[in-house]
Short mmCIF file of C-alpha atoms in Angstrom, two decimals:
data_model
loop_
_atom_site.label_atom_id
_atom_site.label_comp_id
_atom_site.label_asym_id
_atom_site.label_seq_id
_atom_site.Cartn_x
_atom_site.Cartn_y
_atom_site.Cartn_z
CA UNK A 83 -56.85 -131.58 211.47
CA UNK A 84 -56.34 -133.60 208.26
CA UNK A 85 -58.79 -136.32 209.35
CA UNK A 86 -61.56 -133.71 209.40
CA UNK A 87 -60.45 -132.47 205.82
CA UNK A 88 -60.55 -135.97 204.50
CA UNK A 89 -63.84 -136.83 206.00
CA UNK A 90 -65.46 -133.55 204.74
CA UNK A 91 -63.89 -134.00 201.26
CA UNK A 92 -64.86 -137.62 200.66
CA UNK A 93 -68.31 -137.19 202.12
CA UNK A 94 -68.72 -134.59 199.50
CA UNK A 95 -67.27 -136.93 196.97
CA UNK A 96 -68.94 -140.16 197.90
CA UNK A 97 -71.33 -140.60 195.01
CA UNK A 98 -69.13 -139.02 192.31
CA UNK A 99 -66.05 -140.87 193.32
CA UNK A 100 -67.89 -144.22 193.28
CA UNK A 101 -69.03 -143.68 189.66
CA UNK A 102 -66.15 -141.71 188.17
CA UNK A 103 -64.31 -143.28 185.27
CA UNK A 104 -60.83 -143.39 186.87
CA UNK A 105 -62.02 -145.89 189.50
CA UNK A 106 -62.94 -148.45 186.91
CA UNK A 107 -60.29 -148.15 184.43
CA UNK A 108 -58.21 -151.20 183.37
CA UNK A 109 -55.05 -149.04 184.04
CA UNK A 110 -56.15 -148.35 187.61
CA UNK A 111 -58.39 -151.29 188.67
CA UNK A 112 -57.85 -154.42 186.59
CA UNK A 113 -54.02 -154.11 186.46
CA UNK A 114 -53.97 -153.63 190.37
CA UNK A 115 -56.21 -156.51 191.05
CA UNK A 116 -54.28 -158.84 188.80
CA UNK A 117 -51.09 -158.31 191.13
CA UNK A 118 -52.96 -160.24 193.91
CA UNK A 119 -52.50 -163.98 193.51
CA UNK A 120 -55.56 -166.05 193.34
CA UNK A 121 -56.09 -167.94 196.50
CA UNK A 122 -59.56 -169.00 197.75
CA UNK A 123 -58.23 -169.08 201.37
CA UNK A 124 -56.41 -165.73 201.45
CA UNK A 125 -57.60 -162.97 203.71
CA UNK A 126 -56.86 -159.37 202.26
CA UNK A 127 -57.39 -155.80 203.72
CA UNK A 128 -58.09 -152.76 201.57
CA UNK A 129 -56.77 -149.67 203.32
CA UNK A 130 -58.45 -146.34 202.81
CA UNK A 131 -60.96 -148.32 200.76
CA UNK A 132 -63.31 -145.30 199.78
CA UNK A 133 -66.40 -147.06 198.14
CA UNK A 134 -64.62 -150.41 198.03
CA UNK A 135 -63.91 -150.82 194.25
CA UNK A 136 -60.68 -152.70 194.86
CA UNK A 137 -62.22 -155.00 197.57
CA UNK A 138 -65.22 -155.80 195.40
CA UNK A 139 -62.99 -156.55 192.35
CA UNK A 140 -60.71 -158.63 194.54
CA UNK A 141 -63.35 -160.73 196.21
CA UNK A 142 -63.67 -163.21 193.42
CA UNK A 143 -59.87 -163.99 193.63
CA UNK A 144 -59.50 -164.48 197.30
CA UNK A 145 -61.18 -165.90 200.39
CA UNK A 146 -62.16 -162.70 202.30
CA UNK A 147 -61.51 -159.02 202.00
CA UNK A 148 -61.82 -156.35 204.83
CA UNK A 149 -62.05 -152.76 203.83
CA UNK A 150 -61.42 -149.80 206.18
CA UNK A 151 -61.79 -146.12 205.61
CA UNK A 152 -61.79 -142.94 207.53
CA UNK A 153 -64.98 -141.59 206.09
CA UNK A 154 -68.23 -143.18 207.27
CA UNK A 155 -70.15 -142.10 204.17
CA UNK A 156 -67.64 -144.01 202.12
CA UNK A 157 -67.84 -147.15 204.29
CA UNK A 158 -71.62 -147.16 203.93
CA UNK A 159 -71.37 -146.68 200.12
CA UNK A 160 -68.90 -149.64 199.90
CA UNK A 161 -71.26 -151.77 201.90
CA UNK A 162 -74.11 -150.76 199.77
CA UNK A 163 -72.22 -151.60 196.49
CA UNK A 164 -71.12 -154.93 197.83
CA UNK A 165 -74.70 -155.92 198.87
CA UNK A 166 -75.99 -154.78 195.34
CA UNK A 167 -73.38 -157.07 193.71
CA UNK A 168 -74.21 -159.91 196.07
CA UNK A 169 -70.70 -160.36 197.47
CA UNK A 170 -70.72 -162.21 200.62
CA UNK A 171 -66.92 -162.35 201.39
CA UNK A 172 -66.35 -158.58 201.82
CA UNK A 173 -66.81 -156.45 204.87
CA UNK A 174 -66.26 -152.63 205.61
CA UNK A 175 -65.59 -150.70 208.79
CA UNK A 176 -64.47 -147.34 209.84
CA UNK A 177 -60.75 -147.23 210.43
CA UNK A 178 -57.52 -145.19 210.25
CA UNK A 179 -55.03 -146.17 207.73
CA UNK A 180 -52.15 -144.82 209.97
CA UNK A 181 -53.16 -146.96 212.99
CA UNK A 182 -54.95 -150.20 211.83
CA UNK A 183 -56.73 -152.09 214.52
CA UNK A 184 -55.51 -155.64 213.78
CA UNK A 185 -52.86 -157.91 215.00
CA UNK A 186 -49.45 -158.44 213.36
CA UNK A 187 -49.65 -160.82 210.49
CA UNK A 188 -53.42 -160.89 210.37
CA UNK A 189 -53.82 -160.77 206.51
CA UNK A 190 -52.28 -162.56 203.60
CA UNK A 191 -52.13 -159.28 201.66
CA UNK A 192 -52.94 -155.42 201.92
CA UNK A 193 -53.76 -153.09 199.11
CA UNK A 194 -54.44 -149.32 198.83
CA UNK A 195 -55.25 -147.12 195.93
CA UNK A 196 -55.25 -143.25 195.47
CA UNK A 197 -54.83 -142.75 199.21
CA UNK A 198 -51.16 -141.94 200.00
CA UNK A 199 -51.42 -138.40 198.41
CA UNK A 200 -54.12 -137.51 200.93
CA UNK A 201 -52.18 -138.64 203.95
CA UNK A 202 -49.43 -136.46 205.69
CA UNK A 203 -47.75 -139.77 206.80
CA UNK A 204 -47.65 -142.05 203.94
CA UNK A 205 -44.72 -144.01 205.36
CA UNK A 206 -46.94 -144.80 208.32
CA UNK A 207 -49.62 -146.11 206.21
CA UNK A 208 -47.24 -148.50 204.26
CA UNK A 209 -45.56 -149.56 207.56
CA UNK A 210 -49.04 -150.40 209.05
CA UNK A 211 -49.95 -152.44 205.90
CA UNK A 212 -46.58 -154.29 206.17
CA UNK A 213 -47.22 -154.89 209.78
CA UNK A 214 -50.61 -156.52 209.48
CA UNK A 215 -49.54 -158.83 206.64
CA UNK A 216 -47.91 -162.18 207.44
CA UNK A 217 -44.40 -163.00 206.47
CA UNK A 218 -44.48 -163.90 202.74
CA UNK A 219 -47.60 -161.83 202.18
CA UNK A 220 -48.07 -159.09 199.69
CA UNK A 221 -48.39 -155.24 200.03
CA UNK A 222 -49.87 -153.55 196.93
CA UNK A 223 -50.00 -149.77 196.51
CA UNK A 224 -51.47 -147.82 193.60
CA UNK A 225 -51.02 -143.92 193.38
CA UNK A 226 -50.55 -141.14 191.14
CA UNK A 227 -46.95 -140.10 190.84
CA UNK A 228 -45.40 -136.58 191.08
CA UNK A 229 -42.98 -135.20 188.51
CA UNK A 230 -39.47 -135.12 189.84
CA UNK A 231 -38.93 -131.70 188.36
CA UNK A 232 -39.38 -129.29 191.44
CA UNK A 233 -40.94 -126.55 189.46
CA UNK A 234 -43.56 -128.84 187.82
CA UNK A 235 -44.04 -130.47 191.21
CA UNK A 236 -44.86 -127.25 192.96
CA UNK A 237 -47.18 -126.03 190.38
CA UNK A 238 -49.24 -129.21 190.15
CA UNK A 239 -49.41 -129.58 193.96
CA UNK A 240 -50.88 -126.02 194.02
CA UNK A 241 -53.52 -126.92 191.51
CA UNK A 242 -54.47 -130.14 193.36
CA UNK A 243 -54.92 -128.47 196.62
CA UNK A 244 -57.13 -125.86 195.20
CA UNK A 245 -59.33 -128.55 193.64
CA UNK A 246 -59.45 -130.86 196.61
CA UNK A 247 -58.51 -129.45 200.12
CA UNK A 248 -57.73 -132.92 201.37
CA UNK A 249 -54.87 -133.36 199.02
CA UNK A 250 -51.55 -133.51 200.78
CA UNK A 251 -48.67 -134.43 198.51
CA UNK A 252 -47.97 -136.94 195.69
CA UNK A 253 -44.73 -138.95 195.84
CA UNK A 254 -42.34 -139.58 193.02
CA UNK A 255 -41.88 -143.06 191.64
CA UNK A 256 -38.52 -143.30 193.42
CA UNK A 257 -40.12 -142.02 196.68
CA UNK A 258 -42.77 -144.67 196.37
CA UNK A 259 -40.05 -147.39 196.15
CA UNK A 260 -38.31 -146.00 199.16
CA UNK A 261 -41.44 -146.00 201.22
CA UNK A 262 -41.62 -149.73 200.84
CA UNK A 263 -38.07 -150.27 201.44
CA UNK A 264 -38.20 -148.25 204.67
CA UNK A 265 -41.19 -150.53 205.96
CA UNK A 266 -38.91 -153.58 205.46
CA UNK A 267 -40.62 -154.82 202.38
CA UNK A 268 -38.86 -156.52 199.39
CA UNK A 269 -39.83 -154.92 196.07
CA UNK A 270 -41.19 -157.36 193.40
CA UNK A 271 -42.22 -155.05 190.74
CA UNK A 272 -43.34 -151.38 189.88
CA UNK A 273 -45.21 -150.41 186.81
CA UNK A 274 -45.71 -146.90 185.75
CA UNK A 275 -49.00 -146.71 183.62
CA UNK A 276 -50.01 -143.55 181.71
CA UNK A 277 -53.76 -142.84 181.61
CA UNK A 278 -56.08 -140.04 181.00
CA UNK A 279 -59.42 -138.86 182.20
CA UNK A 280 -62.04 -136.17 181.52
CA UNK A 281 -60.59 -132.86 182.84
CA UNK A 282 -63.87 -131.19 183.52
CA UNK A 283 -65.20 -134.11 185.47
CA UNK A 284 -61.96 -134.18 187.52
CA UNK A 285 -62.25 -130.46 188.21
CA UNK A 286 -66.01 -130.77 189.38
CA UNK A 287 -65.61 -133.63 191.65
CA UNK A 288 -63.27 -131.78 194.14
CA UNK A 289 -65.09 -129.57 196.61
CA UNK A 290 -62.80 -126.54 195.60
CA UNK A 291 -62.76 -127.05 191.98
CA UNK A 292 -65.81 -125.12 190.81
CA UNK A 293 -64.92 -121.98 192.90
CA UNK A 294 -61.30 -122.09 191.95
CA UNK A 295 -61.83 -122.91 188.30
CA UNK A 296 -60.56 -119.63 187.03
CA UNK A 297 -57.52 -119.72 189.10
CA UNK A 298 -56.76 -123.38 188.30
CA UNK A 299 -57.03 -122.60 184.63
CA UNK A 300 -54.52 -119.82 184.81
CA UNK A 301 -52.11 -122.15 186.71
CA UNK A 302 -52.59 -124.92 184.14
CA UNK A 303 -51.78 -122.41 181.34
CA UNK A 304 -48.53 -121.58 183.19
CA UNK A 305 -47.47 -125.23 183.85
CA UNK A 306 -43.71 -125.56 183.02
CA UNK A 307 -43.04 -127.57 179.74
CA UNK A 308 -42.14 -131.24 179.93
CA UNK A 309 -44.35 -132.47 182.66
CA UNK A 310 -45.02 -136.16 182.11
CA UNK A 311 -47.07 -136.70 185.05
CA UNK A 312 -49.78 -133.92 184.80
CA UNK A 313 -50.82 -132.56 181.39
CA UNK A 314 -53.97 -131.01 180.14
CA UNK A 315 -54.76 -131.03 176.49
CA UNK A 316 -57.76 -130.69 173.98
CA UNK A 317 -58.93 -134.09 172.88
CA UNK A 318 -61.51 -135.08 170.38
CA UNK A 319 -64.32 -135.13 172.91
CA UNK A 320 -63.24 -132.31 175.07
CA UNK A 321 -60.33 -131.52 177.63
CA UNK A 322 -58.30 -134.37 178.88
CA UNK A 323 -56.03 -134.77 181.78
CA UNK A 324 -53.06 -137.09 181.46
CA UNK A 325 -51.59 -138.71 184.67
CA UNK A 326 -49.26 -141.64 185.52
CA UNK A 327 -50.26 -144.33 187.88
CA UNK A 328 -47.73 -146.40 189.87
CA UNK A 329 -48.49 -149.92 190.56
CA UNK A 330 -46.12 -151.39 193.17
CA UNK A 331 -45.97 -154.84 194.66
CA UNK A 332 -43.78 -155.68 197.63
CA UNK A 333 -43.47 -158.86 199.66
CA UNK A 334 -42.96 -159.14 203.43
CA UNK A 335 -39.82 -161.19 204.07
#
């Protein structure tokens, strides 16, 4: 089952995911948190929260943040980090992003980051986020986007699944917009933000990366030309992986 794959992979990645550079970058953290209006009375939920980086960054802007994740090790790590930072308005629990155990309209806002590409039913996740947000509330989604070119898409997905067995499928920017529309949300904005990370660190973090490194390298070398969403190149300090992050904000009518 995919739930078991996710739990196994992110138990493996608990420490490395919490400290890796991509989780703390302005392009993937600060820019997303800024989409949440400051409101000391607002109640937010971070769905598939992992180590709780978004919940912890959001905490000073809102009244309370509740984080849920399928992996107990990630929930424990999130609580540990929140305690270390002295945050009293965040809490974390084990929960399924596709079936949130909250009443309709229970939150003022919902956010998720880097989760949809791990879940076979991303539309269900966004629909659940829309359901638990009150009318007039916000839904924020951040995720890597897929290249609309079919050949590039297929090649990159194979690489991603070899590196991380819990990877399911990235969506294109257009598909991400459609997911919100299908959930009955009104689009307010979508930003596509290019960023880059250390390739070797990215490869090592996935449980399949080290064993499949040679095969992944061959696939990287054969990537079709023109991919703007997944590109490996030699930088001054080593190999770099260039990706594109989509930041989308919807409002529930």
